[in-house]
Amino acid sequence: MLKLVWLIPVLPLVGFLFNFLLGRRLRLNERAVSIVACGVILGSMLLTLGAFYEYHWSYNPANEDKPYITTNDGFPNSFTWLPGGAAQKSLGNEKGALSNFNIPWSYQIDQLSLVMMFIVTFVGFWIHVFATGYMHKDRGYYRFFSYLNLFMFMMLLLVMGSNFMIMFIGWEGVGLCSYLLIGYYFDREEAGDASKKAFVVNRIGDFGMVLAISGVFATFGTLQFHDIANLSAAYPKEHLWQFGLMSWLALGLFIGATGKSAQIPLYIWLPDAMAGPTPVSALIHAATMVTAGVFMVTRTNFIFQRSVTMMMIVALVGCLTAFIAATIGITQTDIKKVLAYSTVSQLGYMFLGAGVGAFIGAIFHVFTHAFFKALLFLGSGSVIHGMHHEQEMPRMGGLQKYLPTTYKTMLFGWLAICGIIPFAGFFSKDEILWKTFSTSVFGGSKILWFVGFVTAGMTAFYMTRLMGLTFWGEERFRKTHGGGEADEAHAAAHDKDLKPHDAAVASAGDRPHHQPGEHVGAHDATDRLDAHGVGHSHFEPHESPRSMTLPLIVLAAGSLVVGWFGIPHALTGGANINFFERWLEPVIVQVHEPTAIQHAISEQASGAASGEQPQVRLLQRQETHEEPAHEATNPVEYLLMLLSLGIAAGGIYLGRVFYVKRPDLPKVWAAKLRPLYTLSFNKWYWDWLLDVKGVEAGKALNDGLFQVDHEFVDGGVNGAGSVTRFWAKVSGWWDKWIIDLAVNATGWITRAGSFVLRTVQTGFWQNYALLFALGLFVILIYYVYPAISTTIKGFTGK
Amino acid sequence: MLIIHHYAFIIQLGGFVISFIMGALAYVSPLLLQAQGPLLKRFEPTLINFLMLSFLLFVVGVAGVLSRRNIIIIFMSIELILNAVNLNLIAFSRYLELNKDVLAAKGLAINPLSGPVFTVFIIVVAAAEAAVGLGIVIAMFRNRETVAIDEIDLLKW
Amino acid sequence: MQLHGLEAALFYVLAIMTLFMAVFVVTARVAVHSALFLISTLVNVALLFILLRAEFVAGVQILVYVGGVMVLFLFVIMLVQTRAEEESRVRLYTGQTWPAVIIALLLAVSFYFAMNPAQAAFRPPEGPLAVAAAEASERSSAGAGSNISKDTQAVGEQLYRQAALPFEIASLLLLVAMVGAVLLARGTKQEKYYE
């Protein structure tokens, strides 16, 4: 089965091509498109499971946790993609620097990539199923699924690639698909702006990423992860406040991760990305794409672990992001926005875990977060669908009896994210918090733990708020103007009194442009005030169809169960059933100090020197067995566990109080804490800062540079031009009056002379004869001349 | 000038008479030919005098060629020039004949008879030329009814 | 060569007459007068030839020049003669009379200056040889019983012997000239008459 891993990304690619190229031509009906789209994902999922099976039970025992890299498998598992050094080799320069630039297209199947592949395909499959129901009767159905499949292809490349280049292709590809899918409703200004914002912010992160990849290549001469992991052993660990090569590389990579995974300062695109359809939000912005940053950090942990400074920065950024996002989430009213900030916050947790060295914990949180966040997003999608595309929570309420399945499944997700045992979120979040508290990578981590601890409470609070505003309490939708018009198709159907799900409107481009929340349709259709002046909504919220509720159920089950893969052995009384940790352990290198050995040395068994291998293997086996005995349960861990449970419970309680029991309290407290409230409601003015100040600064710089160019550069150029013109004038004057004068003077003189000399030609022969005589006289004089004096003397003498 | 012309023939005639008388006298008494009185001694003409005369004739002829309008008068001036040349030649011939020995002693030996011979040829050529030239004049006169050369200027631009 | 006595006087007489006649030739108003003056000039020159003991040439000059050429001139003058009464109004001279006269005078003067240094050379030599030669010349010039020299004989000899070819060519030239003159002067009136 491992030989077929190439199919895993190729199947979604086939689905993309099929739907994209043929969907419009053949006017495929929705059934065909959805079967193809979901079918390929199902195929990928099954292949992933097969690969997992084969890797874990047959490949791995034989190869001591080595990753399975397909470079030796030949096409189509692997082929030479960018053969470098051919020119060098042909010149006989084997040692030429570029001769290492040989990038194969190959996949790396190891524990980490299998985890990510499973997440992507499994959750992705169920989201595809949900989307078949959500996007029902949408005119661009085929386009949506083709983009979704393309995204799956890119994401799978990202997690499966065996070198930086393929990962970067996937990296960029998911950015592209994010842009395409956020801007799926391309006729809406909000969606277009959000998609551009997402892409541009992503790009800023990619800048750091590209620099880091170039630096990696310059340093190591290769881009294959496995080779770099081995080669990096030669570099020492850079301690805190040391910023050497590894730190620079890690910094570049982390900037990329910041952009992709929406950390401070590049998280601003994620809340705006909610303008896309809800399945997109679920898949891309909850479960998979945004976790690519965490995956990447874990994949390159051999670089990060060698830079303590960067680890601290990562943890700090993660922690701050978690806290700030949570504070913003408390006050948002759009259900998807709350979930978006929740995503940002949870991503912060993941980076916090990665920063303190708990890479496995971070990946574990990715794993569980994928399930419960996807569940929450899909559930909110179901709610929005049922509320006819109303997204504002103040207009919802008391929906639990109208959307029972949705409600029940969202309960699972809610409890998971709050971190209540035995749901999934508890285990992963707790592991991160414990590792934060107890980490020895750098000091001062207990403060980080405290902030994370408080954030957990806030998480519980705002999630309970969400549940309270949506499902519990009074049914506010009856009072206010119902029929949110975020989706014109549904609004139009609603106006025409069509049945739900019959959003039969012209294609997206032809619809009139409306801003979200703007009222569409005749007013009297929706404003039916009763005798007391209270408007009655025109519709009743309804449950979603089976295609949408089935994924919810599956994901709810997952939210409960997947946490049990990573039960810390603290709760098991000594038995180490933390499958997740054991599974992912070989991926994380242990960077040992030259002087002291902190933990057991378990270096990744590599093909560097075969002589080393048996020794290392022996060591590893010992350590693996030693660990459970060595690592006794710290009683503090139990304490922290109880504390986090306590604060979660406290948050839930407060949430219930504020939003269910006494709904007037939020306003009271908002008034009391007005400055904090406004800060939170306005998203800490971050967008304003970037948009207004950043753009203004950019424009000012632009103007300044333009002035410089205009004044100096252009002035210089124009000055040179006028000097040239002046010299041209001088030269022209010289040419006209001096040179031409000489030339013309010759002509004038000749003419003047000719006037004179012409008179000789009288045509009168006697004049010519006279001249003969004159000439004769002259000749005579010439001979006579000397005789003249003698003759005169002779006369006078005589 | 007209007045002098009227009397010019008289001068000519008188000259003839004087020459005749001188000739008769010479015939009568050849001694007169050899008279060498002190007065004449000084003014006795030599070759140079003949040359001077010929040159003056030549000059007069040139002046006539250059200054007259009538073609025929110009022709006659040309005849004057030719005659001046003839005179020159004959004078030299006589001189050479007389000083043959002296000149031979100095190394110069020219046949003295070449003078008259050449003169004869000149006369012949002058005659031929006069005939042809006057023929041309007649032809021109028939066309233009004039013999003034500044009126015969059809070819002139 | 030096002329003595009567010959000297005769030379001067003839010289002055020749010059006068020549000037009259050039300055005559009436063309016939000019021709007549030319005749007299030619006769004077012939006399000078005789004085220089070149009787043959003098004879040729009289016969050919005066008797032939001048008669021809007179005939032509008669033919092309304009009306006599207009002659007083006709302009005789070209515009360049004065320059011509001046040039002529200058030429004469310069010739005098050119000749002057040679005058001494042309004087009869003083030596005894020269005196003997002078006496011989006088004797030859006197002649025995005949005052005419043997010039004709000598010239004839020359013409028919040494200068035979030029003589023949000259006769050919005369033939050509004759034909040419006839052709040129034959007028259309005569042609029409003959046709």
PDB file of N, CA and C in Angstrom, chain A residues 470-529:
ATOM      1  N   THR A 470     -27.115  31.346  20.932  1.00  0.00           N
ATOM      2  CA  THR A 470     -27.667  30.671  19.767  1.00  0.00           C
ATOM      3  C   THR A 470     -28.800  29.715  20.140  1.00  0.00           C
ATOM      4  N   PHE A 471     -28.507  28.861  21.100  1.00  0.00           N
ATOM      5  CA  PHE A 471     -29.446  27.758  21.304  1.00  0.00           C
ATOM      6  C   PHE A 471     -30.357  27.949  22.509  1.00  0.00           C
ATOM      7  N   TRP A 472     -29.868  28.659  23.524  1.00  0.00           N
ATOM      8  CA  TRP A 472     -30.655  28.788  24.728  1.00  0.00           C
ATOM      9  C   TRP A 472     -31.289  30.171  24.762  1.00  0.00           C
ATOM     10  N   GLY A 473     -32.060  30.389  25.726  1.00  0.00           N
ATOM     11  CA  GLY A 473     -32.622  31.707  25.922  1.00  0.00           C
ATOM     12  C   GLY A 473     -33.803  31.971  25.013  1.00  0.00           C
ATOM     13  N   GLU A 474     -34.155  33.215  24.953  1.00  0.00           N
ATOM     14  CA  GLU A 474     -35.372  33.572  24.229  1.00  0.00           C
ATOM     15  C   GLU A 474     -35.106  33.613  22.730  1.00  0.00           C
ATOM     16  N   GLU A 475     -36.194  33.475  22.022  1.00  0.00           N
ATOM     17  CA  GLU A 475     -36.093  33.402  20.570  1.00  0.00           C
ATOM     18  C   GLU A 475     -36.167  34.811  19.999  1.00  0.00           C
ATOM     19  N   ARG A 476     -34.996  35.419  19.914  1.00  0.00           N
ATOM     20  CA  ARG A 476     -34.982  36.829  19.511  1.00  0.00           C
ATOM     21  C   ARG A 476     -35.329  37.024  18.054  1.00  0.00           C
ATOM     22  N   PHE A 477     -35.186  35.954  17.272  1.00  0.00           N
ATOM     23  CA  PHE A 477     -35.434  36.106  15.838  1.00  0.00           C
ATOM     24  C   PHE A 477     -36.879  36.428  15.550  1.00  0.00           C
ATOM     25  N   ARG A 478     -37.698  36.193  16.559  1.00  0.00           N
ATOM     26  CA  ARG A 478     -39.098  36.515  16.313  1.00  0.00           C
ATOM     27  C   ARG A 478     -39.328  38.002  16.422  1.00  0.00           C
ATOM     28  N   LYS A 479     -38.486  38.645  17.165  1.00  0.00           N
ATOM     29  CA  LYS A 479     -38.738  40.067  17.398  1.00  0.00           C
ATOM     30  C   LYS A 479     -38.125  40.928  16.314  1.00  0.00           C
ATOM     31  N   THR A 480     -36.925  40.621  15.953  1.00  0.00           N
ATOM     32  CA  THR A 480     -36.206  41.513  15.021  1.00  0.00           C
ATOM     33  C   THR A 480     -36.486  41.105  13.592  1.00  0.00           C
ATOM     34  N   HIS A 481     -36.014  41.947  12.685  1.00  0.00           N
ATOM     35  CA  HIS A 481     -36.216  41.634  11.274  1.00  0.00           C
ATOM     36  C   HIS A 481     -35.447  40.378  10.930  1.00  0.00           C
ATOM     37  N   GLY A 482     -36.202  39.425  10.538  1.00  0.00           N
ATOM     38  CA  GLY A 482     -35.540  38.180  10.231  1.00  0.00           C
ATOM     39  C   GLY A 482     -35.104  38.109   8.789  1.00  0.00           C
ATOM     40  N   GLY A 483     -34.617  37.006   8.466  1.00  0.00           N
ATOM     41  CA  GLY A 483     -34.218  36.786   7.073  1.00  0.00           C
ATOM     42  C   GLY A 483     -32.923  37.494   6.733  1.00  0.00           C
ATOM     43  N   GLY A 484     -31.872  37.087   7.364  1.00  0.00           N
ATOM     44  CA  GLY A 484     -30.594  37.681   7.002  1.00  0.00           C
ATOM     45  C   GLY A 484     -30.285  37.445   5.528  1.00  0.00           C
ATOM     46  N   GLU A 485     -29.688  38.411   4.924  1.00  0.00           N
ATOM     47  CA  GLU A 485     -29.543  38.329   3.471  1.00  0.00           C
ATOM     48  C   GLU A 485     -28.088  38.177   3.052  1.00  0.00           C
ATOM     49  N   ALA A 486     -27.367  37.475   3.907  1.00  0.00           N
ATOM     50  CA  ALA A 486     -25.962  37.313   3.523  1.00  0.00           C
ATOM     51  C   ALA A 486     -25.843  36.560   2.216  1.00  0.00           C
ATOM     52  N   ASP A 487     -26.807  35.724   1.965  1.00  0.00           N
ATOM     53  CA  ASP A 487     -26.774  35.006   0.707  1.00  0.00           C
ATOM     54  C   ASP A 487     -27.987  35.419  -0.110  1.00  0.00           C
ATOM     55  N   GLU A 488     -27.714  36.098  -1.172  1.00  0.00           N
ATOM     56  CA  GLU A 488     -28.824  36.629  -1.958  1.00  0.00           C
ATOM     57  C   GLU A 488     -29.684  35.539  -2.538  1.00  0.00           C
ATOM     58  N   ALA A 489     -29.073  34.451  -2.850  1.00  0.00           N
ATOM     59  CA  ALA A 489     -29.878  33.385  -3.458  1.00  0.00           C
ATOM     60  C   ALA A 489     -31.006  32.981  -2.530  1.00  0.00           C
ATOM     61  N   HIS A 490     -30.625  32.745  -1.290  1.00  0.00           N
ATOM     62  CA  HIS A 490     -31.648  32.327  -0.332  1.00  0.00           C
ATOM     63  C   HIS A 490     -32.623  33.451  -0.037  1.00  0.00           C
ATOM     64  N   ALA A 491     -32.089  34.660  -0.040  1.00  0.00           N
ATOM     65  CA  ALA A 491     -32.992  35.772   0.225  1.00  0.00           C
ATOM     66  C   ALA A 491     -34.015  35.925  -0.875  1.00  0.00           C
ATOM     67  N   ALA A 492     -33.524  35.748  -2.101  1.00  0.00           N
ATOM     68  CA  ALA A 492     -34.465  35.867  -3.214  1.00  0.00           C
ATOM     69  C   ALA A 492     -35.518  34.777  -3.145  1.00  0.00           C
ATOM     70  N   ALA A 493     -35.051  33.579  -2.821  1.00  0.00           N
ATOM     71  CA  ALA A 493     -36.024  32.486  -2.704  1.00  0.00           C
ATOM     72  C   ALA A 493     -37.035  32.779  -1.603  1.00  0.00           C
ATOM     73  N   HIS A 494     -36.508  33.309  -0.557  1.00  0.00           N
ATOM     74  CA  HIS A 494     -37.354  33.631   0.581  1.00  0.00           C
ATOM     75  C   HIS A 494     -38.394  34.675   0.208  1.00  0.00           C
ATOM     76  N   ASP A 495     -37.965  35.613  -0.620  1.00  0.00           N
ATOM     77  CA  ASP A 495     -38.920  36.631  -1.019  1.00  0.00           C
ATOM     78  C   ASP A 495     -39.996  36.064  -1.921  1.00  0.00           C
ATOM     79  N   LYS A 496     -39.596  35.114  -2.712  1.00  0.00           N
ATOM     80  CA  LYS A 496     -40.574  34.592  -3.669  1.00  0.00           C
ATOM     81  C   LYS A 496     -41.438  33.504  -3.039  1.00  0.00           C
ATOM     82  N   ASP A 497     -41.276  33.334  -1.800  1.00  0.00           N
ATOM     83  CA  ASP A 497     -42.085  32.317  -1.106  1.00  0.00           C
ATOM     84  C   ASP A 497     -41.802  30.920  -1.595  1.00  0.00           C
ATOM     85  N   LEU A 498     -40.589  30.741  -2.055  1.00  0.00           N
ATOM     86  CA  LEU A 498     -40.246  29.395  -2.482  1.00  0.00           C
ATOM     87  C   LEU A 498     -39.940  28.565  -1.253  1.00  0.00           C
ATOM     88  N   LYS A 499     -39.916  27.288  -1.487  1.00  0.00           N
ATOM     89  CA  LYS A 499     -39.562  26.412  -0.376  1.00  0.00           C
ATOM     90  C   LYS A 499     -38.116  26.616   0.006  1.00  0.00           C
ATOM     91  N   PRO A 500     -37.797  26.285   1.217  1.00  0.00           N
ATOM     92  CA  PRO A 500     -36.374  26.363   1.576  1.00  0.00           C
ATOM     93  C   PRO A 500     -35.559  25.444   0.680  1.00  0.00           C
ATOM     94  N   HIS A 501     -34.369  25.788   0.500  1.00  0.00           N
ATOM     95  CA  HIS A 501     -33.419  25.101  -0.365  1.00  0.00           C
ATOM     96  C   HIS A 501     -33.645  25.371  -1.827  1.00  0.00           C
ATOM     97  N   ASP A 502     -34.652  26.091  -2.177  1.00  0.00           N
ATOM     98  CA  ASP A 502     -34.833  26.368  -3.593  1.00  0.00           C
ATOM     99  C   ASP A 502     -34.242  27.739  -3.905  1.00  0.00           C
ATOM    100  N   ALA A 503     -32.964  27.810  -3.876  1.00  0.00           N
ATOM    101  CA  ALA A 503     -32.323  29.107  -4.158  1.00  0.00           C
ATOM    102  C   ALA A 503     -32.067  29.193  -5.648  1.00  0.00           C
ATOM    103  N   ALA A 504     -33.157  29.210  -6.386  1.00  0.00           N
ATOM    104  CA  ALA A 504     -33.000  29.188  -7.844  1.00  0.00           C
ATOM    105  C   ALA A 504     -32.884  30.602  -8.364  1.00  0.00           C
ATOM    106  N   VAL A 505     -31.714  31.094  -8.379  1.00  0.00           N
ATOM    107  CA  VAL A 505     -31.504  32.454  -8.900  1.00  0.00           C
ATOM    108  C   VAL A 505     -30.438  32.350  -9.990  1.00  0.00           C
ATOM    109  N   ALA A 506     -30.310  33.391 -10.736  1.00  0.00           N
ATOM    110  CA  ALA A 506     -29.271  33.411 -11.777  1.00  0.00           C
ATOM    111  C   ALA A 506     -27.888  33.317 -11.147  1.00  0.00           C
ATOM    112  N   SER A 507     -26.903  33.102 -11.979  1.00  0.00           N
ATOM    113  CA  SER A 507     -25.546  32.838 -11.469  1.00  0.00           C
ATOM    114  C   SER A 507     -25.014  34.044 -10.720  1.00  0.00           C
ATOM    115  N   ALA A 508     -24.000  33.756 -10.008  1.00  0.00           N
ATOM    116  CA  ALA A 508     -23.546  34.722  -9.020  1.00  0.00           C
ATOM    117  C   ALA A 508     -23.290  36.093  -9.600  1.00  0.00           C
ATOM    118  N   GLY A 509     -22.747  36.135 -10.789  1.00  0.00           N
ATOM    119  CA  GLY A 509     -22.359  37.432 -11.325  1.00  0.00           C
ATOM    120  C   GLY A 509     -23.519  38.322 -11.700  1.00  0.00           C
ATOM    121  N   ASP A 510     -24.703  37.698 -11.866  1.00  0.00           N
ATOM    122  CA  ASP A 510     -25.804  38.515 -12.343  1.00  0.00           C
ATOM    123  C   ASP A 510     -26.618  39.118 -11.226  1.00  0.00           C
ATOM    124  N   ARG A 511     -26.327  38.625 -10.033  1.00  0.00           N
ATOM    125  CA  ARG A 511     -27.183  39.095  -8.943  1.00  0.00           C
ATOM    126  C   ARG A 511     -26.832  40.522  -8.566  1.00  0.00           C
ATOM    127  N   PRO A 512     -27.792  41.258  -8.055  1.00  0.00           N
ATOM    128  CA  PRO A 512     -27.473  42.611  -7.594  1.00  0.00           C
ATOM    129  C   PRO A 512     -26.514  42.543  -6.413  1.00  0.00           C
ATOM    130  N   HIS A 513     -25.738  43.571  -6.284  1.00  0.00           N
ATOM    131  CA  HIS A 513     -24.726  43.575  -5.239  1.00  0.00           C
ATOM    132  C   HIS A 513     -25.323  44.067  -3.942  1.00  0.00           C
ATOM    133  N   HIS A 514     -25.132  43.268  -2.926  1.00  0.00           N
ATOM    134  CA  HIS A 514     -25.624  43.700  -1.623  1.00  0.00           C
ATOM    135  C   HIS A 514     -24.584  43.467  -0.574  1.00  0.00           C
ATOM    136  N   GLN A 515     -24.562  44.326   0.369  1.00  0.00           N
ATOM    137  CA  GLN A 515     -23.660  44.141   1.500  1.00  0.00           C
ATOM    138  C   GLN A 515     -24.316  43.201   2.489  1.00  0.00           C
ATOM    139  N   PRO A 516     -23.476  42.496   3.223  1.00  0.00           N
ATOM    140  CA  PRO A 516     -24.096  41.550   4.179  1.00  0.00           C
ATOM    141  C   PRO A 516     -24.930  42.298   5.201  1.00  0.00           C
ATOM    142  N   GLY A 517     -26.037  41.732   5.494  1.00  0.00           N
ATOM    143  CA  GLY A 517     -26.930  42.344   6.465  1.00  0.00           C
ATOM    144  C   GLY A 517     -27.886  43.328   5.831  1.00  0.00           C
ATOM    145  N   GLU A 518     -27.554  43.737   4.637  1.00  0.00           N
ATOM    146  CA  GLU A 518     -28.444  44.704   3.977  1.00  0.00           C
ATOM    147  C   GLU A 518     -29.746  44.016   3.607  1.00  0.00           C
ATOM    148  N   HIS A 519     -30.775  44.706   3.770  1.00  0.00           N
ATOM    149  CA  HIS A 519     -32.069  44.080   3.531  1.00  0.00           C
ATOM    150  C   HIS A 519     -32.342  43.947   2.050  1.00  0.00           C
ATOM    151  N   VAL A 520     -32.726  42.801   1.684  1.00  0.00           N
ATOM    152  CA  VAL A 520     -33.030  42.545   0.274  1.00  0.00           C
ATOM    153  C   VAL A 520     -34.475  42.116   0.181  1.00  0.00           C
ATOM    154  N   GLY A 521     -35.083  42.544  -0.800  1.00  0.00           N
ATOM    155  CA  GLY A 521     -36.473  42.129  -0.970  1.00  0.00           C
ATOM    156  C   GLY A 521     -37.424  43.201  -0.451  1.00  0.00           C
ATOM    157  N   ALA A 522     -38.654  43.058  -0.786  1.00  0.00           N
ATOM    158  CA  ALA A 522     -39.680  44.040  -0.388  1.00  0.00           C
ATOM    159  C   ALA A 522     -39.814  44.085   1.120  1.00  0.00           C
ATOM    160  N   HIS A 523     -39.977  45.301   1.562  1.00  0.00           N
ATOM    161  CA  HIS A 523     -40.025  45.452   3.007  1.00  0.00           C
ATOM    162  C   HIS A 523     -41.261  44.810   3.613  1.00  0.00           C
ATOM    163  N   ASP A 524     -42.334  44.976   2.911  1.00  0.00           N
ATOM    164  CA  ASP A 524     -43.557  44.467   3.547  1.00  0.00           C
ATOM    165  C   ASP A 524     -43.551  42.950   3.614  1.00  0.00           C
ATOM    166  N   ALA A 525     -42.705  42.343   2.818  1.00  0.00           N
ATOM    167  CA  ALA A 525     -42.677  40.882   2.909  1.00  0.00           C
ATOM    168  C   ALA A 525     -42.134  40.412   4.234  1.00  0.00           C
ATOM    169  N   THR A 526     -41.242  41.206   4.788  1.00  0.00           N
ATOM    170  CA  THR A 526     -40.638  40.732   6.035  1.00  0.00           C
ATOM    171  C   THR A 526     -41.115  41.493   7.257  1.00  0.00           C
ATOM    172  N   ASP A 527     -41.527  42.727   7.057  1.00  0.00           N
ATOM    173  CA  ASP A 527     -41.940  43.478   8.252  1.00  0.00           C
ATOM    174  C   ASP A 527     -43.430  43.315   8.477  1.00  0.00           C
ATOM    175  N   ARG A 528     -43.725  42.262   9.071  1.00  0.00           N
ATOM    176  CA  ARG A 528     -45.159  42.140   9.416  1.00  0.00           C
ATOM    177  C   ARG A 528     -45.293  42.325  10.911  1.00  0.00           C
ATOM    178  N   LEU A 529     -45.592  43.531  11.208  1.00  0.00           N
ATOM    179  CA  LEU A 529     -45.731  43.815  12.649  1.00  0.00           C
ATOM    180  C   LEU A 529     -47.117  43.407  13.130  1.00  0.00           C
TER     181      LEU A 529
END
